[in-house]
Short mmCIF file of N, CA and C in Angstrom, two decimals:
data_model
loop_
_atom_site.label_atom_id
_atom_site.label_comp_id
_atom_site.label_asym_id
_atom_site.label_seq_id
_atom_site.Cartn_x
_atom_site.Cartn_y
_atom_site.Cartn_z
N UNK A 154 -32.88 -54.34 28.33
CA UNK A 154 -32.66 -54.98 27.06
C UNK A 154 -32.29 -53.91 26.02
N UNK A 155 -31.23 -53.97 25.58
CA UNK A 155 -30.85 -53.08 24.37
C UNK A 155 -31.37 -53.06 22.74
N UNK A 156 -32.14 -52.08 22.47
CA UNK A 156 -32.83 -52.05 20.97
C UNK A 156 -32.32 -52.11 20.29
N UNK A 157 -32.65 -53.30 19.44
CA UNK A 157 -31.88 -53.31 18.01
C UNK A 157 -32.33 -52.50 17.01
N UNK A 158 -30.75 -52.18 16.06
CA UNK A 158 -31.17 -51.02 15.11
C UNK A 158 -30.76 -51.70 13.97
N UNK A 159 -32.03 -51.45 13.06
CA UNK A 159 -31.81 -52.22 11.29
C UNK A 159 -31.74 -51.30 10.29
N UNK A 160 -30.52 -51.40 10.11
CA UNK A 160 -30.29 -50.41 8.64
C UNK A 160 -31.29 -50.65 7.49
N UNK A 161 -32.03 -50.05 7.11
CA UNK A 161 -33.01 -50.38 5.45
C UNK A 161 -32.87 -49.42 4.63
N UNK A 162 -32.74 -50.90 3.44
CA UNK A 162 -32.06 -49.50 2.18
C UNK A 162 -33.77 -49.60 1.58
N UNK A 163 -33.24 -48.52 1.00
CA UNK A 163 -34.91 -48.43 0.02
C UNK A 163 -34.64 -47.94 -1.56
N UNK A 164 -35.34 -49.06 -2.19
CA UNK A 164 -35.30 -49.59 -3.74
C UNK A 164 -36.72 -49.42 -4.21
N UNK A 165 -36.51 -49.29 -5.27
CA UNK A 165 -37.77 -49.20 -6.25
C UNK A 165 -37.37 -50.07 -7.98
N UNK A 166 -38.60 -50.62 -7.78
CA UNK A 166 -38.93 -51.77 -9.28
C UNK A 166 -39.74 -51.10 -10.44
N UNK A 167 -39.66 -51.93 -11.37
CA UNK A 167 -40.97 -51.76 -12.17
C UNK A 167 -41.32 -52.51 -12.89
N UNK A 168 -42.69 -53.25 -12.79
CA UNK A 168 -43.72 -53.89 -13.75
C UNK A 168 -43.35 -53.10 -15.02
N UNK A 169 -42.21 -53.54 -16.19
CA UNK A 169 -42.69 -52.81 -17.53
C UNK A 169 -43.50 -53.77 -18.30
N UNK A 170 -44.97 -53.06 -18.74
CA UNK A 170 -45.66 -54.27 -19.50
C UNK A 170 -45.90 -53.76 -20.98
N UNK A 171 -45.48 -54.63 -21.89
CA UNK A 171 -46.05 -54.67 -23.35
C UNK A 171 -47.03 -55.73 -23.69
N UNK A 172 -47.87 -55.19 -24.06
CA UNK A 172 -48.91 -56.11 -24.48
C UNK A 172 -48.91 -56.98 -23.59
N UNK A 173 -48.73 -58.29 -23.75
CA UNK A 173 -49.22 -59.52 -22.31
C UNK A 173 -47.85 -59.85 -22.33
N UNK A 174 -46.66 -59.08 -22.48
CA UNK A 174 -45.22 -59.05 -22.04
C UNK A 174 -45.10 -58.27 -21.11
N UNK A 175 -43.91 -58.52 -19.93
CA UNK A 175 -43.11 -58.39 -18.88
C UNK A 175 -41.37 -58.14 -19.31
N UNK A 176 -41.20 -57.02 -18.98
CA UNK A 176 -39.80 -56.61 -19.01
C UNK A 176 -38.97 -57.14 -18.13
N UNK A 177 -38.00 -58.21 -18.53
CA UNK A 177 -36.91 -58.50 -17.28
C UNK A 177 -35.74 -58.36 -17.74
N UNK A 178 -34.59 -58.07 -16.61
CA UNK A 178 -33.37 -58.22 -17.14
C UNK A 178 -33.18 -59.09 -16.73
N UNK A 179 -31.56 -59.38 -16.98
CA UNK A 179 -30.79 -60.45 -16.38
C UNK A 179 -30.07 -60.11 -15.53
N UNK A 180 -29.79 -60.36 -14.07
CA UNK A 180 -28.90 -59.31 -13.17
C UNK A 180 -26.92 -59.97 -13.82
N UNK A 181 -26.65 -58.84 -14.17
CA UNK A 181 -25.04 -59.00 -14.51
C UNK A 181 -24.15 -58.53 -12.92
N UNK A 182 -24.70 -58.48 -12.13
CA UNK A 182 -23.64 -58.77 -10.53
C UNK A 182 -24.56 -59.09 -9.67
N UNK A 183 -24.21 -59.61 -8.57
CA UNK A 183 -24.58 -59.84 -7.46
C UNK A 183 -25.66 -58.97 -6.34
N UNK A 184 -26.26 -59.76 -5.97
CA UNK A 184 -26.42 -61.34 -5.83
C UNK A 184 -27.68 -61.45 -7.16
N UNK A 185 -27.68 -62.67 -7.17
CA UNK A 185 -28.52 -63.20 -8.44
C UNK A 185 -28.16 -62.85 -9.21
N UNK A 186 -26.58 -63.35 -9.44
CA UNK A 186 -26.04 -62.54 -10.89
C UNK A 186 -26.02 -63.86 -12.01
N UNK A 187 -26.72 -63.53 -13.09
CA UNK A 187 -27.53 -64.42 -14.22
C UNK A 187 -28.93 -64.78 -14.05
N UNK A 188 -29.51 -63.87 -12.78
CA UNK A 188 -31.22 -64.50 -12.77
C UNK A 188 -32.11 -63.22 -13.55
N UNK A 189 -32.94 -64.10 -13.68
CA UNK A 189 -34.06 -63.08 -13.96
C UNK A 189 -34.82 -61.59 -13.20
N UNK A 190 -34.77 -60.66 -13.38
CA UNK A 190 -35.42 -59.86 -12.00
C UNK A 190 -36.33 -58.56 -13.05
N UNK A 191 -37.01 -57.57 -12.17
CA UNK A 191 -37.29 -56.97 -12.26
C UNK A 191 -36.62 -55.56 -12.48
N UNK A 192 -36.37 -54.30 -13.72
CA UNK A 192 -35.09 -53.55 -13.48
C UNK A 192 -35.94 -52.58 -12.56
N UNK A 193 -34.69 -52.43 -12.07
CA UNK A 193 -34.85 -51.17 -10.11
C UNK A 193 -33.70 -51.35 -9.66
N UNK A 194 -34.00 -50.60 -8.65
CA UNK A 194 -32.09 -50.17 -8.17
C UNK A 194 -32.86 -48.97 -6.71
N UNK A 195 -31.73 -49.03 -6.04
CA UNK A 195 -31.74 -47.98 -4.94
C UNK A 195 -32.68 -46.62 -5.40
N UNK A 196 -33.12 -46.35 -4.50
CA UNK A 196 -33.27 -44.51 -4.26
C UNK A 196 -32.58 -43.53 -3.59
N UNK A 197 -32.08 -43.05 -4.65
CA UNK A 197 -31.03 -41.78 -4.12
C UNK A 197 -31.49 -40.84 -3.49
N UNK A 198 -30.42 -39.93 -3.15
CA UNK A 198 -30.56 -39.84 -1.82
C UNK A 198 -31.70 -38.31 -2.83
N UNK A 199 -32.45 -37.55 -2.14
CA UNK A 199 -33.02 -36.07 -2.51
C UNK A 199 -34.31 -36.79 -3.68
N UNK A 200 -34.39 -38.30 -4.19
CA UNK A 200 -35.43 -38.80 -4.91
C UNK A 200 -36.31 -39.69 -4.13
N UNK A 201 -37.28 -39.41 -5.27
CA UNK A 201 -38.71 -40.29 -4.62
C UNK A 201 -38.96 -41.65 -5.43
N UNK A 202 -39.19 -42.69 -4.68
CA UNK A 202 -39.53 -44.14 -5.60
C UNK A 202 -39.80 -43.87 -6.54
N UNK A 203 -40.96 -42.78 -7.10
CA UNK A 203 -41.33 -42.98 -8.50
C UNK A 203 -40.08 -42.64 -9.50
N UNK A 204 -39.23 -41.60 -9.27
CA UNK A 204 -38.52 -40.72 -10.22
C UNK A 204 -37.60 -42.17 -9.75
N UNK A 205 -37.16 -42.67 -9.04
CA UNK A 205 -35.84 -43.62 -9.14
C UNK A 205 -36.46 -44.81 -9.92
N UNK A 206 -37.92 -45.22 -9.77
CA UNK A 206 -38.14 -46.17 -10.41
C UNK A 206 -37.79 -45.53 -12.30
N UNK A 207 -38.70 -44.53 -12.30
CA UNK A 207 -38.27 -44.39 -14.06
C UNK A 207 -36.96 -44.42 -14.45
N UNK A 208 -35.72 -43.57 -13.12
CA UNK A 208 -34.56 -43.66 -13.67
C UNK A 208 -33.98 -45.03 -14.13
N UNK A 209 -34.30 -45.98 -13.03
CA UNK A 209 -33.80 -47.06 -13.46
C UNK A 209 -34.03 -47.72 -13.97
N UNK A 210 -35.47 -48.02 -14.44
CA UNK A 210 -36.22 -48.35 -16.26
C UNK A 210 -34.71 -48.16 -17.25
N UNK A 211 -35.06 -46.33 -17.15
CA UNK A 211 -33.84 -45.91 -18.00
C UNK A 211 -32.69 -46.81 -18.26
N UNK A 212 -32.16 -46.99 -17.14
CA UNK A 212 -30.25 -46.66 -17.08
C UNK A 212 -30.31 -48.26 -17.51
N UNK A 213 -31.15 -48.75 -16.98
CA UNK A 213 -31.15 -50.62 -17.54
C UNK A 213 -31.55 -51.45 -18.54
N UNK A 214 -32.91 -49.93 -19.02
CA UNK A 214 -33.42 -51.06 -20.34
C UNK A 214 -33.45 -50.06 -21.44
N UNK A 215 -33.07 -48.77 -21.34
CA UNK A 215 -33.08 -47.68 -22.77
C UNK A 215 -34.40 -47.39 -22.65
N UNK A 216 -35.38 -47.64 -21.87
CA UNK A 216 -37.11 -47.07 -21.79
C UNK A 216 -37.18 -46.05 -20.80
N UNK A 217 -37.15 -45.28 -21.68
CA UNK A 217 -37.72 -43.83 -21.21
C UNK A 217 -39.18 -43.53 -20.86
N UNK A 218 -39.84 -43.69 -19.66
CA UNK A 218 -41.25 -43.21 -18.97
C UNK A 218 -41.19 -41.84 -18.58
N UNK A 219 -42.42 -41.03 -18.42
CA UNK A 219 -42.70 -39.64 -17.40
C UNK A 219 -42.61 -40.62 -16.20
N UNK A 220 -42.11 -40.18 -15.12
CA UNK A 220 -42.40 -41.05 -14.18
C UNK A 220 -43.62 -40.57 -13.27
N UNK A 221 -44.77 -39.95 -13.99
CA UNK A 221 -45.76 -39.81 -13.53
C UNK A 221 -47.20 -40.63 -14.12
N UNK A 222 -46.80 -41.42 -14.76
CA UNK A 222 -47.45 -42.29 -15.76
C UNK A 222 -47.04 -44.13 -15.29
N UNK A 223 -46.26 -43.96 -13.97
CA UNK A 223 -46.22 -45.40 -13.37
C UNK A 223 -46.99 -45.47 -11.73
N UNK A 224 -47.40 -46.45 -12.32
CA UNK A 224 -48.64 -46.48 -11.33
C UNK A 224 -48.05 -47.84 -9.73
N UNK A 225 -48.40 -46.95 -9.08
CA UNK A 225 -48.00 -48.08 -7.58
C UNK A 225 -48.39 -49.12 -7.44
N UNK A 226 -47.74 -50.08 -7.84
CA UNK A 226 -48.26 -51.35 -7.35
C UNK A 226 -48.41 -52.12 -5.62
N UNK A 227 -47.24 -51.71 -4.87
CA UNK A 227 -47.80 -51.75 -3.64
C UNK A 227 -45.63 -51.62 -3.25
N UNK A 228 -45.58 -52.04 -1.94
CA UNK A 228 -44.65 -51.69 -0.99
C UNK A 228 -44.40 -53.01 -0.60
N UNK A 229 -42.84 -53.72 -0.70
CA UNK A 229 -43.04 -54.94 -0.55
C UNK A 229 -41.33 -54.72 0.46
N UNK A 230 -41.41 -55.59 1.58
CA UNK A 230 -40.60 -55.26 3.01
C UNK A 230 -40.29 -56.69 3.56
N UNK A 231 -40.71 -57.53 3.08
CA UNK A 231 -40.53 -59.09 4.34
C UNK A 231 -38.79 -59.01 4.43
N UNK A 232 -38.95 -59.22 5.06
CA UNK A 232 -37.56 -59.25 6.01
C UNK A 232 -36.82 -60.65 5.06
N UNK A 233 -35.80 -60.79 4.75
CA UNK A 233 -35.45 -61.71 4.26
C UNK A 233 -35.35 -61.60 2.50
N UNK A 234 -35.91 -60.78 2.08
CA UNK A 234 -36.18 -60.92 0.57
C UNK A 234 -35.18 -60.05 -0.59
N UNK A 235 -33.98 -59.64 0.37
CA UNK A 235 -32.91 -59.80 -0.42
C UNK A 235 -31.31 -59.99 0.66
N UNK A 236 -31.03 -60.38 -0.03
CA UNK A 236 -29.91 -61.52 0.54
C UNK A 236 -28.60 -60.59 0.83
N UNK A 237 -28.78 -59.32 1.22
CA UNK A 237 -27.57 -58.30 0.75
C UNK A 237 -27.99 -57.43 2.54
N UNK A 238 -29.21 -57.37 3.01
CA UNK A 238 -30.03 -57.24 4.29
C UNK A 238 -31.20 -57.21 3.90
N UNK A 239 -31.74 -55.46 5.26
CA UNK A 239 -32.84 -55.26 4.87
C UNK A 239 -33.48 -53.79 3.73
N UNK A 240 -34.15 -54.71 2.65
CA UNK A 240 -34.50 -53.44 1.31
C UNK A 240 -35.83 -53.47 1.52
N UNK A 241 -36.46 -52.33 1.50
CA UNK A 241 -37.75 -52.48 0.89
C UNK A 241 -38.21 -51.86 0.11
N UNK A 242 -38.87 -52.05 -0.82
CA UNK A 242 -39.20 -51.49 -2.41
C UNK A 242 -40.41 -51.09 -2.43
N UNK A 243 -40.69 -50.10 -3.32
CA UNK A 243 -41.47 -49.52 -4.13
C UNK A 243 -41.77 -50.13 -5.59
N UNK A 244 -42.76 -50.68 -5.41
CA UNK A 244 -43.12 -51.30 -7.12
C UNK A 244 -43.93 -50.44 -7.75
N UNK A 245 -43.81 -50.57 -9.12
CA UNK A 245 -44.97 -49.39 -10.15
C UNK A 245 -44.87 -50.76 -11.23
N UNK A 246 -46.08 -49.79 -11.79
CA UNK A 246 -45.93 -50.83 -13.58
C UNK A 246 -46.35 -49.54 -14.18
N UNK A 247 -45.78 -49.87 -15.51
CA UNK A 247 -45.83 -49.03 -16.38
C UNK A 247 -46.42 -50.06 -17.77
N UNK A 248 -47.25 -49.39 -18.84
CA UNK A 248 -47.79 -49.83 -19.98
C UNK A 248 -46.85 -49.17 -21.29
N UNK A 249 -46.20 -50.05 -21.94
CA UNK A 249 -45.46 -49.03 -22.98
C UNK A 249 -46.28 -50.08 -24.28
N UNK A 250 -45.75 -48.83 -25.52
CA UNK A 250 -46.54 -49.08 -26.81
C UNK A 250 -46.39 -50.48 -27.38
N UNK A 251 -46.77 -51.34 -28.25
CA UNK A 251 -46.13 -52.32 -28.38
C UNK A 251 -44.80 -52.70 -29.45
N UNK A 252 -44.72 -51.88 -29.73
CA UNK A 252 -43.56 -51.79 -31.09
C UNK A 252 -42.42 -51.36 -30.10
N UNK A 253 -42.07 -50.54 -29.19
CA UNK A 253 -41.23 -50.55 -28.21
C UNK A 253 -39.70 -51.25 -27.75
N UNK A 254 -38.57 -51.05 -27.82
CA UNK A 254 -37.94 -52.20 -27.71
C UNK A 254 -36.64 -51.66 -26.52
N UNK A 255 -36.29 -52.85 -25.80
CA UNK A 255 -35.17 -52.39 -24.54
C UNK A 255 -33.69 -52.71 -25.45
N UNK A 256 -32.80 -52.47 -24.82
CA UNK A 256 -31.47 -52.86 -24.65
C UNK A 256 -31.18 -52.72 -23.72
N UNK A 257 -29.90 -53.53 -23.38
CA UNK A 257 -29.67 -53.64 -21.72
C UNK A 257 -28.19 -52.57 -21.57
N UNK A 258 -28.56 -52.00 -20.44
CA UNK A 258 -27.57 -51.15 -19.94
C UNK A 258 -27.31 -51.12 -18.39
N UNK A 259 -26.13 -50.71 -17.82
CA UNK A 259 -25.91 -49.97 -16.21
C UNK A 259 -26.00 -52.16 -15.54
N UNK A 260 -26.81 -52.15 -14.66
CA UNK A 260 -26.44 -53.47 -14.07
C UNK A 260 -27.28 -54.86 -14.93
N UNK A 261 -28.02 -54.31 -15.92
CA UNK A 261 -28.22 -55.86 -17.06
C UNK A 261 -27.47 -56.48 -17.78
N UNK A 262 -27.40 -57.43 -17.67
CA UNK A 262 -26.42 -58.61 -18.87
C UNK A 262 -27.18 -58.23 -19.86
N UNK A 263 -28.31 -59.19 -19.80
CA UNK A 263 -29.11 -58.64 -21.17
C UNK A 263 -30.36 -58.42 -20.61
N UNK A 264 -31.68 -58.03 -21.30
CA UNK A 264 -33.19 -57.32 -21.20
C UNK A 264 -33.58 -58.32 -22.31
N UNK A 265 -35.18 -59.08 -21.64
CA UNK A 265 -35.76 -60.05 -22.65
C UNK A 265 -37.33 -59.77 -22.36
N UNK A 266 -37.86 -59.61 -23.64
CA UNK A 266 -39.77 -59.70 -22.74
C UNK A 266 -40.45 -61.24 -22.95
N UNK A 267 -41.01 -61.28 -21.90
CA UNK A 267 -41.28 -62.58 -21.04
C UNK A 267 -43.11 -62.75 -20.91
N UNK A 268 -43.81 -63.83 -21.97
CA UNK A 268 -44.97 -63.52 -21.17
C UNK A 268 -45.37 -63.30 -19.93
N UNK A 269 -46.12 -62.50 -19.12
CA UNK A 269 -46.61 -62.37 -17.95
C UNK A 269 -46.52 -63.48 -17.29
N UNK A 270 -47.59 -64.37 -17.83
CA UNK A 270 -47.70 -65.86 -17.16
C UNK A 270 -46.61 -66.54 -16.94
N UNK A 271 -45.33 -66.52 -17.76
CA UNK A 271 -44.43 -67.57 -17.53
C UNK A 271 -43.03 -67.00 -16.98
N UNK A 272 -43.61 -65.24 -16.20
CA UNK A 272 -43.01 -64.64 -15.80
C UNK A 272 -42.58 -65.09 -13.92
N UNK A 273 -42.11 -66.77 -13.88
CA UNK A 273 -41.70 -67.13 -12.44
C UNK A 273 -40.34 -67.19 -12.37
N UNK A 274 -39.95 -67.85 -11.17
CA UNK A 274 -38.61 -68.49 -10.64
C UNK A 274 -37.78 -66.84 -10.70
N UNK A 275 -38.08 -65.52 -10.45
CA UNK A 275 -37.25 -64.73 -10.60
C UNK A 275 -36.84 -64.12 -9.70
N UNK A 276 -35.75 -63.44 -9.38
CA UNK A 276 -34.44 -62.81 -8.54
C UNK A 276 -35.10 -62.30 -7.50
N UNK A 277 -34.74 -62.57 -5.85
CA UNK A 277 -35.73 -61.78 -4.44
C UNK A 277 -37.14 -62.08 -4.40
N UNK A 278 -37.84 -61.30 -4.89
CA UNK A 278 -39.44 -61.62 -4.39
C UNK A 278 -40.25 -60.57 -5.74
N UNK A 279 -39.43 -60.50 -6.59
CA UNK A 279 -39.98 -59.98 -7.97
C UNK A 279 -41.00 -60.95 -9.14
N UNK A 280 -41.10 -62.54 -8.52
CA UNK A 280 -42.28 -63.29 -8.76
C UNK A 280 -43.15 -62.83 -8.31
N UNK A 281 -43.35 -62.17 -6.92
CA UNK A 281 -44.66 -62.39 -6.18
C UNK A 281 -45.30 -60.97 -6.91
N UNK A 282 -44.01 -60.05 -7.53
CA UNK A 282 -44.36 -58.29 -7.83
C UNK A 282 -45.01 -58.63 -8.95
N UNK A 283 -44.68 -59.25 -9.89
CA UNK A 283 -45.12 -59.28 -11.09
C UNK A 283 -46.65 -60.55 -11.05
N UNK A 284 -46.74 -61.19 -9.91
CA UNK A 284 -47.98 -61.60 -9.99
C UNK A 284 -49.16 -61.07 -9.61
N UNK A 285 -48.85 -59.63 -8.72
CA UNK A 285 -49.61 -58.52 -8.47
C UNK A 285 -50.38 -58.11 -9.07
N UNK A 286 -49.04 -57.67 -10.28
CA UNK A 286 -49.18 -56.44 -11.57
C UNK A 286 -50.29 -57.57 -12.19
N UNK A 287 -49.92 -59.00 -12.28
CA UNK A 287 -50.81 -59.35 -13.23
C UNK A 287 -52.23 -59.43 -12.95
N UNK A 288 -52.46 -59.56 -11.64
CA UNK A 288 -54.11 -59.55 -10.98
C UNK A 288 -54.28 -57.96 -11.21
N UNK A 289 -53.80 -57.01 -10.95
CA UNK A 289 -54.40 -55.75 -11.35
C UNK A 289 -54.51 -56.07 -12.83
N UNK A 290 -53.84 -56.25 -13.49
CA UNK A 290 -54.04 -56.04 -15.08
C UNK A 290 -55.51 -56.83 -15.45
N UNK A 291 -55.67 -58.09 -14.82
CA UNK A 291 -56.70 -58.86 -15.18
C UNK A 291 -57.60 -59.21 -14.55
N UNK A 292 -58.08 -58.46 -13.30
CA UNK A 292 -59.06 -59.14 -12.22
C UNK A 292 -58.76 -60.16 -11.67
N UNK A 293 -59.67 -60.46 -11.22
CA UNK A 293 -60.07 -61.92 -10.59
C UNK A 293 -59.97 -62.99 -11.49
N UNK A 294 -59.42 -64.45 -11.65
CA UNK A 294 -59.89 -65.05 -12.47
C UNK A 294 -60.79 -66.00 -12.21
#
């Protein structure tokens, strides 16, 4: 029987949270181009999830992090959960000040903050990331 071989790209997200706000963009291309998502993007090639996650904070929402100040939220892989093959991501969240503000750049239409809670229905499996971030943020309920 001949082994199959699966190409996996590897991406990194980020939980940005203000106050009991959630940073999302809007994806401006494909796939899920006009949905809601989480900003992240690939990891290049010689970088580590964390430094690609802050870059791409950067390049998408104008928020500049240390990227030693975003904290791992976990490693998310199901087969199926982006429509392009197989990705699997690196999630962090990050806490920024609350006066703080994005603009959208690089692959956002636009950048909107979103209460936590009514932070669903969004792009791949970046609902299930941001419902993570929100049980770490708040315990158990």
């Amino acid at each position: 029987m001949a082994e199959t071989i699966e190409t996996i790209r590897y991406t990194a997200d980020v939980v940005c949270v203000r106050g009991g706000d959630v940073l999302l963009i809007e994806r401006g291309g494909p796939p899920h181009r006009g949905q809601l998502a989480l900003p992240g993007g690939h990891v290049d090639a010689g970088e580590t999830s964390r430094a690609a996650a802050a870059r791409e904070l950067f390049e998408e929402t104008g928020i500049s992090v240390d990227p030693y100040d975003l904290s791992l939220i976990g490693v998310y892989d199901a087969p199926g959960r982006d429509p392009r093959g197989r990705y699997v991501t690196a999630a962090y969240m990050v806490a920024v000040p609350v006066g703080i503000t994005a603009r959208a750049g690089d692959d956002a239409a636009t950048v909107r903050w979103v209460p936590l809670d009514n932070a669903r229905g969004l792009a791949f499996d970046h609902t299930d990331i941001v419902t993570t971030a929100r049980y770490r943020l708040r315990g158990p309920f």
